[in-house]
mmCIF file of C-alpha atoms (C1' of nucleotides) in Angstrom:
data_model
loop_
_atom_site.group_PDB
_atom_site.id
_atom_site.type_symbol
_atom_site.label_atom_id
_atom_site.label_comp_id
_atom_site.label_asym_id
_atom_site.label_seq_id
_atom_site.Cartn_x
_atom_site.Cartn_y
_atom_site.Cartn_z
ATOM 1 C CA UNK A 112 0.060 0.040 -0.226
ATOM 2 C CA UNK A 113 2.970 2.362 1.322
ATOM 3 C CA UNK A 114 4.860 1.779 -2.148
ATOM 4 C CA UNK A 115 1.795 2.187 -4.375
ATOM 5 C CA UNK A 116 0.994 5.343 -2.571
ATOM 6 C CA UNK A 117 4.518 6.416 -2.796
ATOM 7 C CA UNK A 118 4.518 5.996 -6.685
ATOM 8 C CA UNK A 119 1.954 7.971 -7.549
ATOM 9 C CA UNK A 120 2.427 10.858 -5.696
ATOM 10 C CA UNK A 121 5.231 12.363 -4.079
ATOM 11 C CA UNK A 122 5.618 15.109 -1.007
ATOM 12 C CA UNK A 123 5.936 18.469 -1.331
ATOM 13 C CA UNK A 124 7.585 20.594 1.226
ATOM 14 C CA UNK A 125 4.417 22.460 3.685
ATOM 15 C CA UNK A 126 6.355 25.145 4.423
ATOM 16 C CA UNK A 127 7.662 25.926 0.895
ATOM 17 C CA UNK A 128 3.697 25.265 -0.114
ATOM 18 C CA UNK A 129 2.434 27.685 2.773
ATOM 19 C CA UNK A 130 4.943 30.450 1.039
ATOM 20 C CA UNK A 131 5.384 30.004 -2.332
ATOM 21 C CA UNK A 132 1.933 31.922 -3.800
ATOM 22 C CA UNK A 133 3.844 34.958 -1.904
ATOM 23 C CA UNK A 134 6.745 34.076 -2.280
ATOM 24 C CA UNK A 135 6.807 34.158 -6.818
ATOM 25 C CA UNK A 136 3.736 37.684 -6.505
ATOM 26 C CA UNK A 137 4.517 39.386 -9.230
ATOM 27 C CA UNK A 138 4.648 43.406 -9.577
ATOM 28 C CA UNK A 139 1.499 43.724 -10.640
ATOM 29 C CA UNK A 140 -0.186 42.573 -6.734
ATOM 30 C CA UNK A 141 -0.352 44.995 -4.261
ATOM 31 C CA UNK A 142 0.998 43.961 -2.005
ATOM 32 C CA UNK A 143 4.487 43.688 -4.082
ATOM 33 C CA UNK A 144 7.222 46.759 -4.005
ATOM 34 C CA UNK A 145 9.552 48.092 -5.991
ATOM 35 C CA UNK A 146 12.815 46.813 -6.402
ATOM 36 C CA UNK A 147 14.796 48.719 -3.700
ATOM 37 C CA UNK A 148 19.038 48.816 -2.948
ATOM 38 C CA UNK A 149 19.776 49.011 0.865
ATOM 39 C CA UNK A 150 22.629 47.386 2.894
ATOM 40 C CA UNK A 151 22.459 46.628 6.684
ATOM 41 C CA UNK A 152 25.737 45.596 8.392
ATOM 42 C CA UNK A 153 25.116 42.541 7.232
ATOM 43 C CA UNK A 154 25.812 43.192 2.964
ATOM 44 C CA UNK A 155 24.216 44.898 0.443
ATOM 45 C CA UNK A 156 20.900 43.173 -1.286
ATOM 46 C CA UNK A 157 18.622 44.424 -3.779
ATOM 47 C CA UNK A 158 15.721 43.170 -3.015
ATOM 48 C CA UNK A 159 10.443 43.010 -3.474
ATOM 49 C CA UNK A 160 9.047 43.573 -0.423
ATOM 50 C CA UNK A 161 5.852 42.350 0.072
ATOM 51 C CA UNK A 162 3.629 43.098 2.276
ATOM 52 C CA UNK A 163 1.093 41.026 4.764
ATOM 53 C CA UNK A 164 -2.560 41.859 3.320
ATOM 54 C CA UNK A 165 -3.924 41.189 7.722
ATOM 55 C CA UNK A 166 -7.446 40.685 6.141
ATOM 56 C CA UNK A 167 -5.904 36.476 5.638
ATOM 57 C CA UNK A 168 -4.252 34.423 7.169
ATOM 58 C CA UNK A 169 -2.478 33.585 4.438
ATOM 59 C CA UNK A 170 -1.213 36.546 2.941
ATOM 60 C CA UNK A 171 2.086 37.355 4.781
ATOM 61 C CA UNK A 172 5.367 39.279 4.664
ATOM 62 C CA UNK A 173 8.118 38.311 2.377
ATOM 63 C CA UNK A 174 11.139 39.795 1.812
ATOM 64 C CA UNK A 175 13.106 38.269 -1.529
ATOM 65 C CA UNK A 176 16.585 39.442 -2.341
ATOM 66 C CA UNK A 177 20.620 38.948 -3.771
ATOM 67 C CA UNK A 178 22.785 39.620 -1.535
ATOM 68 C CA UNK A 179 25.141 41.211 -4.036
ATOM 69 C CA UNK A 180 28.634 40.598 -1.505
ATOM 70 C CA UNK A 181 30.537 40.217 -4.109
ATOM 71 C CA UNK A 182 30.752 43.391 -5.895
ATOM 72 C CA UNK A 183 33.286 45.631 -5.859
ATOM 73 C CA UNK A 184 32.942 49.434 -4.866
ATOM 74 C CA UNK A 185 32.617 50.053 -8.568
ATOM 75 C CA UNK A 186 29.972 47.725 -9.241
ATOM 76 C CA UNK A 187 27.997 48.764 -6.789
ATOM 77 C CA UNK A 188 28.093 52.197 -7.733
ATOM 78 C CA UNK A 189 27.770 51.823 -10.773
ATOM 79 C CA UNK A 190 24.816 49.520 -9.580
ATOM 80 C CA UNK A 191 23.291 52.158 -8.346
ATOM 81 C CA UNK A 192 23.398 55.115 -10.815
ATOM 82 C CA UNK A 193 21.734 52.123 -13.073
ATOM 83 C CA UNK A 194 19.505 51.865 -10.206
ATOM 84 C CA UNK A 195 18.462 55.345 -10.465
ATOM 85 C CA UNK A 196 18.041 55.544 -13.955
ATOM 86 C CA UNK A 197 15.111 53.280 -13.814
ATOM 87 C CA UNK A 198 11.835 54.062 -14.373
ATOM 88 C CA UNK A 199 10.119 51.445 -12.376
ATOM 89 C CA UNK A 200 6.876 52.577 -12.808
ATOM 90 C CA UNK A 201 6.623 52.806 -16.241
ATOM 91 C CA UNK A 202 8.504 48.658 -15.825
ATOM 92 C CA UNK A 203 4.921 47.690 -14.492
ATOM 93 C CA UNK A 204 3.289 49.255 -17.075
ATOM 94 C CA UNK A 205 5.038 48.352 -20.090
ATOM 95 C CA UNK A 206 5.700 45.331 -18.885
ATOM 96 C CA UNK A 207 9.819 43.421 -17.654
ATOM 97 C CA UNK A 208 11.317 42.951 -21.301
ATOM 98 C CA UNK A 209 11.071 46.192 -22.020
ATOM 99 C CA UNK A 210 11.697 48.445 -18.552
ATOM 100 C CA UNK A 211 15.796 46.978 -18.478
ATOM 101 C CA UNK A 212 16.090 47.511 -21.836
ATOM 102 C CA UNK A 213 17.920 49.993 -21.236
ATOM 103 C CA UNK A 214 20.179 48.794 -19.470
ATOM 104 C CA UNK A 215 23.498 48.106 -20.733
ATOM 105 C CA UNK A 216 24.524 46.098 -18.260
ATOM 106 C CA UNK A 217 23.384 42.777 -18.520
ATOM 107 C CA UNK A 218 24.225 41.808 -15.194
ATOM 108 C CA UNK A 219 22.921 44.074 -13.330
ATOM 109 C CA UNK A 220 20.158 43.402 -16.032
ATOM 110 C CA UNK A 221 20.208 40.207 -15.422
ATOM 111 C CA UNK A 222 19.730 40.499 -11.913
ATOM 112 C CA UNK A 223 16.683 42.719 -12.005
ATOM 113 C CA UNK A 224 15.501 39.740 -14.332
ATOM 114 C CA UNK A 225 15.929 37.148 -12.435
ATOM 115 C CA UNK A 226 14.144 39.067 -9.237
ATOM 116 C CA UNK A 227 11.507 40.656 -10.914
ATOM 117 C CA UNK A 228 9.761 37.394 -12.384
ATOM 118 C CA UNK A 229 11.249 35.354 -9.130
ATOM 119 C CA UNK A 230 9.305 31.937 -9.398
ATOM 120 C CA UNK A 231 7.028 31.977 -12.226
ATOM 121 C CA UNK A 232 5.003 28.518 -13.629
ATOM 122 C CA UNK A 233 7.986 27.514 -14.969
ATOM 123 C CA UNK A 234 10.455 28.081 -11.761
ATOM 124 C CA UNK A 235 7.691 26.240 -9.746
ATOM 125 C CA UNK A 236 7.888 23.735 -12.246
ATOM 126 C CA UNK A 237 11.351 23.135 -11.959
ATOM 127 C CA UNK A 238 11.295 23.217 -7.673
ATOM 128 C CA UNK A 239 7.827 20.139 -8.339
ATOM 129 C CA UNK A 240 10.608 18.891 -10.304
ATOM 130 C CA UNK A 241 12.744 17.799 -8.419
ATOM 131 C CA UNK A 242 10.861 17.010 -5.540
ATOM 132 C CA UNK A 243 9.821 14.434 -7.508
ATOM 133 C CA UNK A 244 12.804 13.725 -8.556
ATOM 134 C CA UNK A 245 14.141 13.615 -4.639
ATOM 135 C CA UNK A 246 11.131 11.336 -3.488
ATOM 136 C CA UNK A 247 12.833 8.912 -6.397
ATOM 137 C CA UNK A 248 16.312 8.914 -5.528
ATOM 138 C CA UNK A 249 15.216 8.321 -2.332
ATOM 139 C CA UNK A 250 18.354 10.582 -1.160
ATOM 140 C CA UNK A 251 16.703 13.293 1.002
ATOM 141 C CA UNK A 252 16.503 16.933 0.244
ATOM 142 C CA UNK A 253 20.170 16.478 -2.037
ATOM 143 C CA UNK A 254 18.827 15.441 -6.230
ATOM 144 C CA UNK A 255 21.045 15.574 -9.057
ATOM 145 C CA UNK A 256 20.205 15.038 -12.892
ATOM 146 C CA UNK A 257 20.930 15.937 -16.438
ATOM 147 C CA UNK A 258 19.665 18.642 -17.409
ATOM 148 C CA UNK A 259 18.767 17.546 -21.094
ATOM 149 C CA UNK A 260 15.922 15.490 -18.978
ATOM 150 C CA UNK A 261 15.263 18.091 -17.235
ATOM 151 C CA UNK A 262 14.544 20.589 -20.557
ATOM 152 C CA UNK A 263 13.035 17.170 -22.260
ATOM 153 C CA UNK A 264 10.513 17.346 -19.119
ATOM 154 C CA UNK A 265 10.303 20.730 -19.207
ATOM 155 C CA UNK A 266 8.493 20.348 -22.267
ATOM 156 C CA UNK A 267 11.560 21.518 -24.938
ATOM 157 C CA UNK A 268 11.935 20.303 -28.178
ATOM 158 C CA UNK A 269 15.650 19.662 -29.808
ATOM 159 C CA UNK A 270 17.320 21.048 -33.179
ATOM 160 C CA UNK A 271 17.719 19.248 -35.626
ATOM 161 C CA UNK A 272 21.163 18.089 -34.028
ATOM 162 C CA UNK A 273 19.399 16.406 -31.061
ATOM 163 C CA UNK A 274 21.107 19.564 -28.589
ATOM 164 C CA UNK A 275 18.614 21.634 -26.640
ATOM 165 C CA UNK A 276 18.483 25.964 -28.620
ATOM 166 C CA UNK A 277 20.720 28.037 -26.125
ATOM 167 C CA UNK A 278 18.261 29.901 -25.152
ATOM 168 C CA UNK A 279 16.744 27.725 -23.311
ATOM 169 C CA UNK A 280 19.364 26.253 -21.821
ATOM 170 C CA UNK A 281 20.419 29.510 -20.727
ATOM 171 C CA UNK A 282 17.353 30.199 -19.340
ATOM 172 C CA UNK A 283 17.239 27.145 -17.343
ATOM 173 C CA UNK A 284 21.138 27.410 -15.856
ATOM 174 C CA UNK A 285 19.738 31.588 -14.667
ATOM 175 C CA UNK A 286 16.333 29.442 -13.408
ATOM 176 C CA UNK A 287 18.944 27.818 -10.838
ATOM 177 C CA UNK A 288 21.216 30.179 -10.162
ATOM 178 C CA UNK A 289 17.926 31.782 -9.090
ATOM 179 C CA UNK A 290 16.027 29.243 -6.324
ATOM 180 C CA UNK A 291 20.198 29.127 -5.459
ATOM 181 C CA UNK A 292 21.176 32.805 -5.362
ATOM 182 C CA UNK A 293 17.991 34.303 -4.279
ATOM 183 C CA UNK A 294 16.847 34.262 -0.258
ATOM 184 C CA UNK A 295 13.479 34.936 0.888
ATOM 185 C CA UNK A 296 13.130 35.711 4.538
ATOM 186 C CA UNK A 297 9.690 35.095 5.919
ATOM 187 C CA UNK A 298 9.235 34.648 9.386
ATOM 188 C CA UNK A 299 9.583 31.149 11.152
ATOM 189 C CA UNK A 300 6.559 30.159 12.192
ATOM 190 C CA UNK A 301 3.834 31.131 9.055
ATOM 191 C CA UNK A 302 1.025 30.970 11.317
ATOM 192 C CA UNK A 303 2.113 33.622 13.497
ATOM 193 C CA UNK A 304 3.787 35.238 11.384
ATOM 194 C CA UNK A 305 2.773 39.123 11.749
ATOM 195 C CA UNK A 306 3.439 38.925 14.813
ATOM 196 C CA UNK A 307 6.296 41.928 15.782
ATOM 197 C CA UNK A 308 8.785 40.198 17.054
ATOM 198 C CA UNK A 309 8.046 37.725 14.973
ATOM 199 C CA UNK A 310 11.730 35.485 14.748
ATOM 200 C CA UNK A 311 12.798 35.212 11.208
ATOM 201 C CA UNK A 312 13.903 32.879 8.646
ATOM 202 C CA UNK A 313 16.777 33.183 6.020
ATOM 203 C CA UNK A 314 16.395 30.147 2.879
ATOM 204 C CA UNK A 315 16.738 29.676 -0.494
ATOM 205 C CA UNK A 316 14.857 27.305 -2.261
ATOM 206 C CA UNK A 317 17.771 25.047 -2.979
ATOM 207 C CA UNK A 318 21.532 24.923 -2.795
ATOM 208 C CA UNK A 319 23.238 24.283 -5.642
ATOM 209 C CA UNK A 320 25.852 22.010 -4.251
ATOM 210 C CA UNK A 321 28.308 20.938 -7.323
ATOM 211 C CA UNK A 322 27.577 20.390 -10.954
ATOM 212 C CA UNK A 323 29.467 18.854 -14.084
ATOM 213 C CA UNK A 324 31.093 19.575 -17.149
ATOM 214 C CA UNK A 325 31.288 16.459 -19.660
ATOM 215 C CA UNK A 326 32.905 17.872 -21.961
ATOM 216 C CA UNK A 327 36.434 18.974 -21.064
ATOM 217 C CA UNK A 328 37.734 21.438 -22.744
ATOM 218 C CA UNK A 329 34.741 23.505 -21.401
ATOM 219 C CA UNK A 330 35.156 25.572 -18.595
ATOM 220 C CA UNK A 331 32.959 27.128 -17.576
ATOM 221 C CA UNK A 332 31.232 29.333 -14.044
ATOM 222 C CA UNK A 333 27.724 29.303 -12.488
ATOM 223 C CA UNK A 334 27.760 32.247 -11.544
ATOM 224 C CA UNK A 335 29.319 33.595 -14.970
ATOM 225 C CA UNK A 336 27.021 32.293 -17.273
ATOM 226 C CA UNK A 337 23.981 33.688 -15.243
ATOM 227 C CA UNK A 338 25.045 36.473 -15.261
ATOM 228 C CA UNK A 339 27.259 37.071 -18.431
ATOM 229 C CA UNK A 340 26.868 34.065 -20.937
ATOM 230 C CA UNK A 341 24.401 31.059 -22.964
ATOM 231 C CA UNK A 342 26.186 28.573 -20.781
ATOM 232 C CA UNK A 343 24.714 25.547 -19.587
ATOM 233 C CA UNK A 344 25.954 22.936 -16.894
ATOM 234 C CA UNK A 345 25.740 19.020 -18.135
ATOM 235 C CA UNK A 346 24.208 18.359 -14.706
ATOM 236 C CA UNK A 347 23.729 19.566 -11.908
ATOM 237 C CA UNK A 348 23.359 17.904 -7.581
ATOM 238 C CA UNK A 349 20.860 20.458 -5.427
ATOM 239 C CA UNK A 350 19.738 20.390 -2.157
ATOM 240 C CA UNK A 351 16.283 21.314 -1.598
ATOM 241 C CA UNK A 352 16.631 23.750 0.797
ATOM 242 C CA UNK A 353 12.926 23.592 2.328
ATOM 243 C CA UNK A 354 12.976 19.379 2.985
ATOM 244 C CA UNK A 355 10.358 16.909 5.226
ATOM 245 C CA UNK A 356 9.367 15.015 2.905
ATOM 246 C CA UNK A 357 8.118 12.081 4.504
ATOM 247 C CA UNK A 358 10.179 12.496 7.853
ATOM 248 C CA UNK A 359 8.622 12.587 11.005
ATOM 249 C CA UNK A 360 7.103 15.805 11.270
ATOM 250 C CA UNK A 361 5.432 14.512 8.130
ATOM 251 C CA UNK A 362 4.910 19.328 7.167
ATOM 252 C CA UNK A 363 3.942 18.195 3.220
ATOM 253 C CA UNK A 364 1.549 18.115 0.370
ATOM 254 C CA UNK A 365 1.740 14.967 -2.259
ATOM 255 C CA UNK A 366 1.532 16.195 -5.659
ATOM 256 C CA UNK A 367 0.294 13.404 -8.362
ATOM 257 C CA UNK A 368 3.643 11.637 -9.546
ATOM 258 C CA UNK A 369 1.804 12.756 -13.301
ATOM 259 C CA UNK A 370 1.724 16.278 -11.990
ATOM 260 C CA UNK A 371 2.025 18.342 -15.659
ATOM 261 C CA UNK A 372 5.356 20.741 -15.860
ATOM 262 C CA UNK A 373 5.840 21.203 -19.703
ATOM 263 C CA UNK A 374 5.660 25.153 -20.633
ATOM 264 C CA UNK A 375 3.221 25.283 -23.624
ATOM 265 C CA UNK A 376 4.541 25.892 -27.377
ATOM 266 C CA UNK A 377 3.895 29.544 -27.858
ATOM 267 C CA UNK A 378 1.880 30.790 -24.398
ATOM 268 C CA UNK A 379 4.247 32.857 -22.024
ATOM 269 C CA UNK A 380 4.777 31.754 -18.187
ATOM 270 C CA UNK A 381 4.035 35.021 -16.896
ATOM 271 C CA UNK A 382 -0.560 33.670 -17.498
ATOM 272 C CA UNK A 383 0.404 29.818 -17.156
ATOM 273 C CA UNK A 384 -2.864 29.956 -14.971
ATOM 274 C CA UNK A 385 -3.333 27.185 -14.271
ATOM 275 C CA UNK A 386 0.203 25.765 -12.134
ATOM 276 C CA UNK A 387 -0.141 29.392 -10.842
ATOM 277 C CA UNK A 388 -4.313 27.684 -9.002
ATOM 278 C CA UNK A 389 -2.728 24.233 -8.307
ATOM 279 C CA UNK A 390 -0.208 26.145 -6.505
ATOM 280 C CA UNK A 391 -3.220 28.430 -4.581
ATOM 281 C CA UNK A 392 -5.338 25.936 -3.289
ATOM 282 C CA UNK A 393 -1.859 22.873 -2.312
ATOM 283 C CA UNK A 394 -0.519 26.502 -0.377
ATOM 284 C CA UNK A 395 -4.112 26.832 0.661
ATOM 285 C CA UNK A 396 -4.524 23.407 2.088
ATOM 286 C CA UNK A 397 -2.026 23.416 5.100
ATOM 287 C CA UNK A 398 -3.328 27.090 5.778
ATOM 288 C CA UNK A 399 -6.921 26.280 6.063
ATOM 289 C CA UNK A 400 -6.367 22.218 7.323
ATOM 290 C CA UNK A 401 -9.507 21.574 6.634
ATOM 291 C CA UNK A 402 -11.302 19.012 8.403
ATOM 292 C CA UNK A 403 -12.093 16.700 5.147
ATOM 293 C CA UNK A 404 -8.934 17.389 3.319
ATOM 294 C CA UNK A 405 -11.335 18.464 0.287
ATOM 295 C CA UNK A 406 -13.374 20.919 1.042
ATOM 296 C CA UNK A 407 -11.519 24.438 0.390
ATOM 297 C CA UNK A 408 -13.916 27.891 0.611
ATOM 298 C CA UNK A 409 -11.786 30.547 -0.761
ATOM 299 C CA UNK A 410 -13.088 34.145 -1.259
ATOM 300 C CA UNK A 411 -12.280 35.366 -4.584
ATOM 301 C CA UNK A 412 -10.505 38.057 -3.950
ATOM 302 C CA UNK A 413 -8.055 36.510 -3.453
ATOM 303 C CA UNK A 414 -7.761 33.755 -5.684
ATOM 304 C CA UNK A 415 -7.587 36.468 -8.043
ATOM 305 C CA UNK A 416 -4.929 38.095 -6.209
ATOM 306 C CA UNK A 417 -2.994 35.128 -6.099
ATOM 307 C CA UNK A 418 -3.366 34.172 -9.893
ATOM 308 C CA UNK A 419 -2.596 37.794 -10.383
ATOM 309 C CA UNK A 420 -6.978 38.008 -12.068
ATOM 310 C CA UNK A 421 -5.680 41.573 -11.635
ATOM 311 C CA UNK A 422 -7.122 43.394 -14.425
ATOM 312 C CA UNK A 423 -9.912 45.527 -14.670
ATOM 313 C CA UNK A 424 -11.971 44.276 -17.059
ATOM 314 C CA UNK A 425 -13.855 41.910 -14.142
ATOM 315 C CA UNK A 426 -16.106 39.527 -16.992
ATOM 316 C CA UNK A 427 -12.274 38.820 -18.252
ATOM 317 C CA UNK A 428 -11.288 37.328 -15.914
ATOM 318 C CA UNK A 429 -13.881 35.494 -14.097
ATOM 319 C CA UNK A 430 -13.631 34.267 -17.561
ATOM 320 C CA UNK A 431 -10.129 32.968 -17.005
ATOM 321 C CA UNK A 432 -10.321 32.115 -14.030
ATOM 322 C CA UNK A 433 -13.325 29.754 -14.612
ATOM 323 C CA UNK A 434 -11.315 27.884 -17.949
ATOM 324 C CA UNK A 435 -8.350 27.867 -15.017
ATOM 325 C CA UNK A 436 -10.814 25.506 -13.658
ATOM 326 C CA UNK A 437 -12.116 23.720 -15.826
ATOM 327 C CA UNK A 438 -8.235 22.606 -16.426
ATOM 328 C CA UNK A 439 -8.110 22.210 -13.660
ATOM 329 C CA UNK A 440 -10.727 19.600 -13.436
ATOM 330 C CA UNK A 441 -10.136 17.984 -16.359
ATOM 331 C CA UNK A 442 -6.386 17.013 -14.788
ATOM 332 C CA UNK A 443 -8.335 15.509 -12.026
ATOM 333 C CA UNK A 444 -7.316 18.120 -9.255
ATOM 334 C CA UNK A 445 -10.570 19.422 -9.328
ATOM 335 C CA UNK A 446 -13.721 17.088 -8.191
ATOM 336 C CA UNK A 447 -16.147 20.292 -7.992
ATOM 337 C CA UNK A 448 -16.310 24.073 -7.804
ATOM 338 C CA UNK A 449 -19.082 26.319 -7.265
ATOM 339 C CA UNK A 450 -19.624 29.790 -6.531
ATOM 340 C CA UNK A 451 -21.477 30.244 -2.935
ATOM 341 C CA UNK A 452 -23.334 33.494 -2.460
ATOM 342 C CA UNK A 453 -21.581 36.279 -1.277
ATOM 343 C CA UNK A 454 -21.943 37.468 1.683
ATOM 344 C CA UNK A 455 -21.449 41.970 1.441
ATOM 345 C CA UNK A 456 -20.541 41.426 -2.144
ATOM 346 C CA UNK A 457 -17.505 39.039 -1.563
ATOM 347 C CA UNK A 458 -18.215 35.729 -3.040
ATOM 348 C CA UNK A 459 -16.588 32.883 -3.084
ATOM 349 C CA UNK A 460 -15.484 29.979 -4.709
ATOM 350 C CA UNK A 461 -15.961 26.191 -2.720
ATOM 351 C CA UNK A 462 -14.042 23.883 -3.874
ATOM 352 C CA UNK A 463 -13.778 19.892 -4.010
ATOM 353 C CA UNK A 464 -10.271 18.485 -4.099
ATOM 354 C CA UNK A 465 -9.051 15.085 -4.620
ATOM 355 C CA UNK A 466 -6.474 13.840 -2.658
ATOM 356 C CA UNK A 467 -5.522 11.279 -4.283
ATOM 357 C CA UNK A 468 -4.010 14.069 -6.797
ATOM 358 C CA UNK A 469 -3.259 16.261 -3.954
ATOM 359 C CA UNK A 470 -3.829 15.514 -0.275
ATOM 360 C CA UNK A 471 -2.275 17.392 2.552
ATOM 361 C CA UNK A 472 0.006 15.113 5.503
ATOM 362 C CA UNK A 473 -2.165 14.639 8.812
ATOM 363 C CA UNK A 474 -2.047 17.540 10.835
ATOM 364 C "C1'" DT B 1035 -21.862 42.473 -18.135
ATOM 365 C "C1'" DG B 1036 -19.748 40.667 -22.430
ATOM 366 C "C1'" DT B 1037 -17.658 40.496 -27.819
ATOM 367 C "C1'" DT B 1038 -14.669 42.776 -30.657
ATOM 368 C "C1'" DC B 1039 -10.792 45.070 -31.764
ATOM 369 C "C1'" DA B 1040 -5.921 46.602 -32.749
ATOM 370 C "C1'" DA B 1041 -1.786 46.970 -30.269
ATOM 371 C "C1'" DG B 1042 1.930 44.550 -28.099
ATOM 372 C "C1'" DG B 1043 4.410 41.097 -24.868
ATOM 373 C "C1'" DC B 1044 7.046 37.045 -23.789
ATOM 374 C "C1'" DT B 1045 8.279 33.108 -25.686
ATOM 375 C "C1'" DG B 1046 11.604 29.032 -28.108
ATOM 376 C "C1'" DG B 1047 12.304 27.798 -32.472
ATOM 377 C "C1'" DA B 1048 14.582 29.063 -36.805
ATOM 378 C "C1'" DC B 1049 18.634 29.897 -38.951
ATOM 379 C "C1'" DC B 1050 23.137 31.189 -39.077
ATOM 380 C "C1'" DG B 1051 27.944 32.699 -37.505
ATOM 381 C "C1'" DT B 1052 30.958 31.981 -34.341
ATOM 382 C "C1'" DA B 1053 35.449 29.552 -31.189
ATOM 383 C "C1'" DG B 1054 37.190 25.811 -29.478
ATOM 384 C "C1'" DC C 1252 31.997 18.650 -34.447
ATOM 385 C "C1'" DT C 1253 29.497 20.945 -29.986
ATOM 386 C "C1'" DA C 1254 27.519 23.579 -27.777
ATOM 387 C "C1'" DC C 1255 27.848 29.265 -27.419
ATOM 388 C "C1'" DG C 1256 25.217 34.342 -29.436
ATOM 389 C "C1'" DG C 1257 22.840 36.875 -31.703
ATOM 390 C "C1'" DT C 1258 18.827 38.328 -34.300
ATOM 391 C "C1'" DC C 1259 14.241 37.024 -35.918
ATOM 392 C "C1'" DC C 1260 9.387 36.425 -36.367
ATOM 393 C "C1'" DA C 1261 4.876 33.423 -36.047
ATOM 394 C "C1'" DG C 1262 1.568 32.502 -32.596
ATOM 395 C "C1'" DC C 1263 -0.244 32.258 -27.335
ATOM 396 C "C1'" DC C 1264 -2.050 35.248 -24.892
ATOM 397 C "C1'" DT C 1265 -2.786 39.851 -22.705
ATOM 398 C "C1'" DT C 1266 -4.436 43.985 -22.141
ATOM 399 C "C1'" DG C 1267 -7.685 49.058 -22.557
ATOM 400 C "C1'" DA C 1268 -10.390 51.305 -25.253
ATOM 401 C "C1'" DA C 1269 -15.014 50.694 -26.714
ATOM 402 C "C1'" DC C 1270 -19.526 49.450 -28.006
ATOM 403 C "C1'" DA C 1271 -23.698 46.966 -27.716
#
DNA sequence: TGTTCAAGGCTGGACCGTAG
DNA sequence: CTACGGTCCAGCCTTGAACA
């Protein structure tokens, strides 16, 4: 029984899921502040704050930040100068790529890009895939994988020669380095996170422990590849920093082993509502701890915010939302969903989750 | 409220060139 | 030869605005 179960599902850390939608909140989210440069006794940081929304316990405060410890004084001055010349307001309105195109220095451009698009659905897909591998490899939080296998699982196609395109390879290295380099600052006990003076923890999603280059003639530097070039190592060994797995504390959510992390051709990861909804539902399973483990009632306002459905046309937002629910229903994660008549004009949605595809650990 | 239209952002794959 | 680097652009999808 237990082994069958393990074949069909894999555990993803509960604390990570609780914080994931917040940690990856986009620039359009009203709780998100624009990036700032900050220095304190410990060093320099480029950081983005996500403020808590006190009307809902799950909308906790999180800071995501890139430590800039290896910057020279000149680089720090240049970074400050580039930062001052940025029009951060139009960056949100006109798109991130557009907003950053004036920055000449590629490293600075990529730094902002990494922070602004942190934990987008493509990166979340990578994280899910790594938790699945951790379960298969049974080596605790340590996972070893071949880059090409990961690209394959993300649904990318190969060139005529059989390799992957330089741009996708490069994006993968940048994603991995972002998951390694960006630190999350959050309350140690998320459920009490809004209290003043709460103890904080600082963690990355993963740490890259080592990597391999099979063609020895290539000389590869992880940071340089992420900051300046289009390179990718052939394999990586990483350690998942949020990891309870199936250990005795048992704080996790089981995901279906056939979870789809492929990137759809022609589509755009920031519009991957299906992955956002899946993760948000998993997150709410941890926050709400429903007695039956199946029924979740979530206000539409918070659903829309966490799906980044923040456009001005509410009927269109509704269309996209229900289309997304339909997708997860087709995949079997959701057994049913219905809109509950709203108290004071705040309608909510009741979901019935399929415990065979998504199930929290017993509380 | 929902539809239609035009404009434009983001992604990845085609193509081609280059370095080692 | 393979992997990297750059340019171009089609396809998907969203957005704001106008309108029924």
